Amino acid sequence: MTAQVGSKSCVTMALVSADTKISELLTELHQLIKQTQEERSRSEHNLLNIQKTHERMQTENKTSPYYRTKLRGLYTTAKADAEAECSILRHALDKIAEIKSLLEERRIAAKMAGVYSDSDPPRKTMRRGVLMTLLQQSAMTLPLWIGKPGDSPPPLCGAMPASSDYVAKPGDKVAARVKAVDGDEQWILAEVVSYSHSTNKYEVDDIDEEGKERHTLSRRRIIPLPQWKANPETDPEALFSKDQLVLALYPQTTCFYRALIHTPPHRPQDDYSVLFEDTSYADGYSPPLNVAQRYVVACKENKKK
């Protein structure tokens, strides 16, 4: 009993420490947002000068050496301003990623100690509608990969696979192949509890059955979910192509099923449109359904059953 109380006390202290760090990061993020606005306001004057110079050139219907020199200087300044603003925004995105990571570590520590909050109750007591809302929020808040010019999308960006030596961390969401009650195998949405390097096996919880049953699975039965959304406008190669076979989370469920890509996303905020395999339809596929990038992964089984 004393050990249990001590353990909970340690967890409480860790949670307080995490809350303090998160508060500090939020303050820093607020300052960065203010800096972004100040930088943008400062650069607007220069952009207005560029517009006015072009208007004068059109009015006079000529491009003199004076205007060329002036525009060259204005555009050089505009480029420098844009790069400065971009640097601040990237710094802010790093802070947001750090905050999200701390929040996830905090949630896992609380879960392991059996400490739950009103905003994150144990899923075995969570209403179905609440769980579905949380899954939608997770998909919407998945960060968009924004690389620098010349950068390639990293592993786990959109359709990019994980590296061969990748090990999912506790708390990571994955597609896991488990045996159902009727003996059939199915792909479910699960959360990683731990990974054993000695056995090369994961322990995962069914996201819909937390606390009821824990699965021990080999690496080949685990597919990590994307950690970034791919931007169709800049990194279309990081998206699944039309007619490509995938595993997709069926809407309003926590199970993945085989599907064909009907339409890839056209904009960063768009979902995939997919056709699920369904023998109740004449052509063997359901009508198009939308599934977020977060919940579409490569299918390990190529042949149709």
Short mmCIF file of C-alpha atoms in Angstrom, two decimals:
data_model
loop_
_atom_site.label_atom_id
_atom_site.label_comp_id
_atom_site.label_asym_id
_atom_site.label_seq_id
_atom_site.Cartn_x
_atom_site.Cartn_y
_atom_site.Cartn_z
CA MET A 1 0.00 0.00 0.00
CA THR A 2 2.85 2.38 0.92
CA ALA A 3 4.62 1.62 -2.37
CA GLN A 4 1.42 2.29 -4.29
CA VAL A 5 0.94 5.64 -2.54
CA GLY A 6 4.59 6.50 -3.25
CA SER A 7 4.19 5.60 -6.89
CA LYS A 8 1.10 7.78 -7.26
CA SER A 9 2.93 10.61 -5.49
CA CYS A 10 5.82 10.35 -8.00
CA VAL A 11 3.38 10.38 -10.90
CA THR A 12 1.62 13.44 -9.46
CA MET A 13 4.94 15.26 -9.19
CA ALA A 14 5.81 14.29 -12.78
CA LEU A 15 2.43 15.57 -13.96
CA VAL A 16 2.91 18.89 -12.14
CA SER A 17 6.38 19.21 -13.72
CA ALA A 18 4.93 18.49 -17.16
CA ASP A 19 2.16 21.07 -16.60
CA THR A 20 4.78 23.68 -15.65
CA LYS A 21 6.85 22.95 -18.76
CA ILE A 22 3.75 23.07 -20.98
CA SER A 23 2.77 26.43 -19.47
CA GLU A 24 6.26 27.79 -20.23
CA LEU A 25 6.10 26.52 -23.81
CA LEU A 26 2.67 28.08 -24.31
CA THR A 27 4.07 31.44 -23.17
CA GLU A 28 6.95 31.08 -25.64
CA LEU A 29 4.48 30.13 -28.39
CA HIS A 30 2.39 33.21 -27.63
CA GLN A 31 5.48 35.40 -28.02
CA LEU A 32 6.34 33.76 -31.35
CA ILE A 33 2.82 34.39 -32.63
CA LYS A 34 3.18 38.06 -31.66
CA GLN A 35 6.54 38.19 -33.45
CA THR A 36 4.94 36.70 -36.56
CA GLN A 37 2.27 39.39 -36.60
CA GLU A 38 4.86 42.14 -36.05
CA GLU A 39 7.01 40.76 -38.88
CA ARG A 40 3.99 40.56 -41.18
CA SER A 41 2.88 44.12 -40.37
CA ARG A 42 6.40 45.39 -41.04
CA SER A 43 6.62 43.62 -44.41
CA GLU A 44 3.20 44.88 -45.56
CA HIS A 45 4.63 48.39 -46.06
CA ASN A 46 7.25 47.01 -48.45
CA LEU A 47 4.64 44.95 -50.36
CA LEU A 48 2.49 48.07 -50.73
CA ASN A 49 5.50 49.90 -52.21
CA ILE A 50 5.95 47.08 -54.75
CA GLN A 51 2.28 47.39 -55.77
CA LYS A 52 2.48 51.18 -56.09
CA THR A 53 5.67 50.98 -58.16
CA HIS A 54 4.03 48.58 -60.60
CA GLU A 55 1.00 50.90 -60.85
CA ARG A 56 3.25 53.89 -61.67
CA MET A 57 5.04 51.84 -64.31
CA GLN A 58 1.72 50.95 -65.92
CA THR A 59 0.57 54.57 -65.80
CA GLU A 60 3.78 55.83 -67.42
CA ASN A 61 3.83 52.80 -69.76
CA LYS A 62 7.59 52.35 -69.45
CA THR A 63 10.21 50.39 -67.50
CA SER A 64 13.09 52.71 -66.79
CA PRO A 65 16.44 51.72 -65.17
CA TYR A 66 15.24 53.61 -62.09
CA TYR A 67 12.16 51.42 -61.69
CA ARG A 68 14.14 48.24 -62.37
CA THR A 69 16.65 49.12 -59.67
CA LYS A 70 13.92 50.13 -57.25
CA LEU A 71 11.93 46.93 -57.80
CA ARG A 72 15.04 44.78 -57.45
CA GLY A 73 15.67 46.32 -54.02
CA LEU A 74 12.02 46.02 -52.96
CA TYR A 75 11.80 42.35 -54.00
CA THR A 76 15.09 41.56 -52.23
CA THR A 77 13.67 43.07 -49.04
CA ALA A 78 10.35 41.21 -49.53
CA LYS A 79 12.21 37.91 -49.90
CA ALA A 80 14.21 38.55 -46.72
CA ASP A 81 11.01 39.49 -44.87
CA ALA A 82 9.28 36.29 -46.03
CA GLU A 83 12.25 34.16 -44.94
CA ALA A 84 12.27 35.83 -41.50
CA GLU A 85 8.54 35.20 -41.07
CA CYS A 86 8.97 31.61 -42.25
CA SER A 87 11.75 31.05 -39.68
CA ILE A 88 9.52 32.32 -36.85
CA LEU A 89 6.61 30.12 -38.03
CA ARG A 90 8.84 27.02 -38.16
CA HIS A 91 10.02 27.80 -34.62
CA ALA A 92 6.37 28.08 -33.54
CA LEU A 93 5.55 24.73 -35.19
CA ASP A 94 8.44 23.14 -33.27
CA LYS A 95 6.99 24.52 -30.02
CA ILE A 96 3.55 23.11 -30.89
CA ALA A 97 5.10 19.69 -31.60
CA GLU A 98 6.94 19.82 -28.26
CA ILE A 99 3.72 20.73 -26.42
CA LYS A 100 1.81 17.88 -28.10
CA SER A 101 4.59 15.44 -27.20
CA LEU A 102 4.53 16.52 -23.55
CA LEU A 103 0.74 16.24 -23.43
CA GLU A 104 0.95 12.71 -24.80
CA GLU A 105 3.70 11.73 -22.32
CA ARG A 106 1.58 13.21 -19.54
CA ARG A 107 -1.47 11.22 -20.68
CA ILE A 108 0.50 7.96 -20.80
CA ALA A 109 2.04 8.51 -17.35
CA ALA A 110 -1.40 9.23 -15.90
CA LYS A 111 -2.88 6.18 -17.63
CA MET A 112 -0.14 3.86 -16.28
CA ALA A 113 -0.81 5.16 -12.77
CA GLY A 114 -4.58 4.91 -13.16
CA VAL A 115 -5.02 8.67 -12.91
CA TYR A 116 -7.63 9.99 -15.36
CA SER A 117 -9.05 13.42 -16.05
CA ASP A 118 -12.54 14.46 -17.14
CA SER A 119 -11.17 15.29 -20.61
CA ASP A 120 -9.52 11.85 -20.98
CA PRO A 121 -11.54 9.20 -19.11
CA PRO A 122 -10.69 5.48 -19.41
CA ARG A 123 -12.03 4.27 -22.76
CA LYS A 124 -13.85 1.33 -21.22
CA THR A 125 -16.17 3.92 -19.62
CA MET A 126 -16.25 6.24 -22.65
CA ARG A 127 -19.39 6.57 -24.71
CA ARG A 128 -19.08 5.50 -28.34
CA GLY A 129 -19.87 8.96 -29.67
CA VAL A 130 -17.13 10.53 -27.54
CA LEU A 131 -14.54 8.05 -28.85
CA MET A 132 -15.53 8.75 -32.47
CA THR A 133 -15.20 12.50 -31.82
CA LEU A 134 -11.72 11.98 -30.34
CA LEU A 135 -10.65 9.96 -33.40
CA GLN A 136 -11.90 12.74 -35.71
CA GLN A 137 -10.03 15.35 -33.67
CA SER A 138 -6.86 13.24 -33.86
CA ALA A 139 -7.17 13.15 -37.66
CA MET A 140 -7.84 16.90 -37.93
CA THR A 141 -4.93 17.90 -35.69
CA LEU A 142 -2.39 15.63 -37.39
CA PRO A 143 0.37 18.10 -38.36
CA LEU A 144 0.97 18.90 -42.02
CA TRP A 145 4.50 18.17 -43.20
CA ILE A 146 6.09 21.45 -44.31
CA GLY A 147 9.60 20.82 -45.57
CA LYS A 148 12.19 23.31 -46.74
CA PRO A 149 12.81 23.65 -50.50
CA GLY A 150 14.42 20.44 -51.73
CA ASP A 151 13.40 18.37 -48.68
CA SER A 152 11.82 14.96 -49.28
CA PRO A 153 8.85 13.82 -47.18
CA PRO A 154 10.10 11.77 -44.20
CA PRO A 155 8.96 8.25 -43.23
CA LEU A 156 5.39 8.17 -41.86
CA CYS A 157 4.43 11.30 -43.79
CA GLY A 158 1.19 10.37 -45.55
CA ALA A 159 1.77 7.16 -47.50
CA MET A 160 5.54 7.08 -46.82
CA PRO A 161 6.32 3.82 -44.96
CA ALA A 162 8.20 3.63 -41.67
CA SER A 163 11.92 2.81 -41.83
CA SER A 164 12.78 -0.90 -41.48
CA ASP A 165 14.18 -0.43 -37.95
CA TYR A 166 11.34 1.81 -36.74
CA VAL A 167 9.83 0.98 -33.35
CA ALA A 168 6.54 2.63 -32.37
CA LYS A 169 6.57 4.39 -29.00
CA PRO A 170 4.14 3.83 -26.11
CA GLY A 171 1.02 5.85 -26.87
CA ASP A 172 1.46 5.66 -30.64
CA LYS A 173 -1.60 4.64 -32.63
CA VAL A 174 -1.22 1.69 -35.02
CA ALA A 175 -3.20 -0.69 -37.17
CA ALA A 176 -2.92 -4.09 -35.45
CA ARG A 177 -3.90 -7.48 -36.84
CA VAL A 178 -5.63 -9.50 -34.11
CA LYS A 179 -7.85 -12.55 -33.83
CA ALA A 180 -11.51 -11.73 -33.36
CA VAL A 181 -13.87 -13.63 -31.06
CA ASP A 182 -15.06 -15.78 -33.97
CA GLY A 183 -11.48 -16.76 -34.80
CA ASP A 184 -11.19 -14.58 -37.90
CA GLU A 185 -8.40 -12.05 -38.10
CA GLN A 186 -9.03 -8.34 -38.44
CA TRP A 187 -7.12 -5.08 -38.44
CA ILE A 188 -8.05 -2.82 -35.52
CA LEU A 189 -7.02 0.63 -34.35
CA ALA A 190 -4.78 0.10 -31.32
CA GLU A 191 -2.47 1.98 -28.98
CA VAL A 192 1.07 0.79 -28.27
CA VAL A 193 1.71 -0.09 -24.62
CA SER A 194 5.27 -1.40 -24.95
CA TYR A 195 7.79 -3.09 -27.23
CA SER A 196 10.19 -5.88 -26.25
CA HIS A 197 13.50 -5.83 -28.12
CA SER A 198 14.27 -9.33 -26.86
CA THR A 199 11.14 -10.90 -28.39
CA ASN A 200 10.51 -8.28 -31.11
CA LYS A 201 6.89 -8.11 -30.02
CA TYR A 202 4.50 -5.31 -29.16
CA GLU A 203 1.89 -5.11 -26.46
CA VAL A 204 -1.09 -3.08 -27.67
CA ASP A 205 -4.53 -2.12 -26.40
CA ASP A 206 -7.58 -2.12 -28.65
CA ILE A 207 -8.55 1.56 -28.79
CA ASP A 208 -12.18 0.50 -28.39
CA GLU A 209 -11.60 -2.06 -25.63
CA GLU A 210 -9.01 -0.42 -23.37
CA GLY A 211 -8.42 -2.37 -20.19
CA LYS A 212 -10.44 -5.41 -21.34
CA GLU A 213 -7.88 -7.24 -23.41
CA ARG A 214 -4.21 -6.66 -24.24
CA HIS A 215 -2.70 -8.14 -27.39
CA THR A 216 0.90 -9.34 -27.79
CA LEU A 217 1.81 -9.11 -31.47
CA SER A 218 4.84 -9.51 -33.71
CA ARG A 219 6.14 -6.55 -35.73
CA ARG A 220 4.61 -7.88 -38.95
CA ARG A 221 1.15 -7.55 -37.38
CA ILE A 222 1.65 -3.85 -36.67
CA ILE A 223 1.42 -0.95 -39.14
CA PRO A 224 2.30 2.48 -37.70
CA LEU A 225 -0.13 5.27 -38.61
CA PRO A 226 1.10 8.43 -40.35
CA GLN A 227 2.64 11.05 -38.08
CA TRP A 228 2.22 13.87 -40.60
CA LYS A 229 -0.28 14.71 -43.31
CA ALA A 230 1.22 14.98 -46.79
CA ASN A 231 0.54 18.16 -48.73
CA PRO A 232 -0.91 17.23 -52.15
CA GLU A 233 0.20 20.59 -53.56
CA THR A 234 3.90 20.16 -52.71
CA ASP A 235 4.44 16.43 -52.00
CA PRO A 236 1.96 14.42 -54.12
CA GLU A 237 4.42 11.51 -54.17
CA ALA A 238 3.73 11.03 -50.44
CA LEU A 239 0.08 10.14 -51.12
CA PHE A 240 -1.52 6.88 -52.20
CA SER A 241 -2.49 6.87 -55.90
CA LYS A 242 -5.89 6.29 -57.48
CA ASP A 243 -6.83 2.56 -57.55
CA GLN A 244 -4.07 1.66 -55.06
CA LEU A 245 -5.01 -1.04 -52.52
CA VAL A 246 -4.93 0.19 -48.92
CA LEU A 247 -6.27 -0.49 -45.45
CA ALA A 248 -8.65 2.26 -44.33
CA LEU A 249 -10.56 2.86 -41.12
CA TYR A 250 -14.25 2.35 -41.88
CA PRO A 251 -16.21 5.48 -40.84
CA GLN A 252 -17.68 5.38 -37.31
CA THR A 253 -15.76 2.17 -36.45
CA THR A 254 -12.33 1.27 -35.07
CA CYS A 255 -11.57 -1.41 -37.68
CA PHE A 256 -9.50 -1.20 -40.87
CA TYR A 257 -10.74 -2.84 -44.06
CA ARG A 258 -9.31 -3.31 -47.53
CA ALA A 259 -10.19 -0.53 -49.95
CA LEU A 260 -9.20 1.05 -53.25
CA ILE A 261 -8.26 4.70 -53.48
CA HIS A 262 -11.04 6.41 -55.45
CA THR A 263 -9.68 9.96 -55.22
CA PRO A 264 -6.53 11.15 -53.40
CA PRO A 265 -6.68 14.47 -51.50
CA HIS A 266 -6.35 17.58 -53.69
CA ARG A 267 -5.75 20.04 -50.83
CA PRO A 268 -4.02 19.64 -47.44
CA GLN A 269 -7.35 19.60 -45.57
CA ASP A 270 -8.97 17.03 -47.88
CA ASP A 271 -9.60 13.36 -47.05
CA TYR A 272 -9.12 10.35 -49.29
CA SER A 273 -12.19 9.05 -51.08
CA VAL A 274 -12.05 5.24 -50.94
CA LEU A 275 -14.05 2.25 -52.14
CA PHE A 276 -14.28 -0.46 -49.48
CA GLU A 277 -14.41 -4.09 -50.58
CA ASP A 278 -18.04 -5.14 -50.05
CA THR A 279 -19.61 -8.23 -51.62
CA SER A 280 -23.12 -6.87 -51.06
CA TYR A 281 -22.56 -4.58 -54.06
CA ALA A 282 -22.59 -5.87 -57.63
CA ASP A 283 -19.07 -4.66 -58.44
CA GLY A 284 -17.68 -5.79 -55.08
CA TYR A 285 -17.06 -2.28 -53.74
CA SER A 286 -18.98 0.22 -51.62
CA PRO A 287 -19.86 3.72 -52.84
CA PRO A 288 -17.07 6.28 -52.22
CA LEU A 289 -16.50 7.12 -48.55
CA ASN A 290 -14.18 9.74 -47.06
CA VAL A 291 -11.32 8.65 -44.77
CA ALA A 292 -8.71 11.00 -43.27
CA GLN A 293 -5.01 10.60 -44.14
CA ARG A 294 -4.42 9.63 -40.50
CA TYR A 295 -6.33 6.38 -40.98
CA VAL A 296 -5.16 5.14 -44.39
CA VAL A 297 -2.16 2.79 -44.53
CA ALA A 298 -0.55 0.43 -47.02
CA CYS A 299 -2.20 -2.97 -47.36
CA LYS A 300 0.16 -5.86 -46.60
CA GLU A 301 -2.08 -8.36 -48.37
CA ASN A 302 -1.97 -7.89 -52.14
CA LYS A 303 -4.35 -10.63 -53.24
CA LYS A 304 -8.09 -10.25 -52.86
CA LYS A 305 -9.63 -12.96 -50.73
#
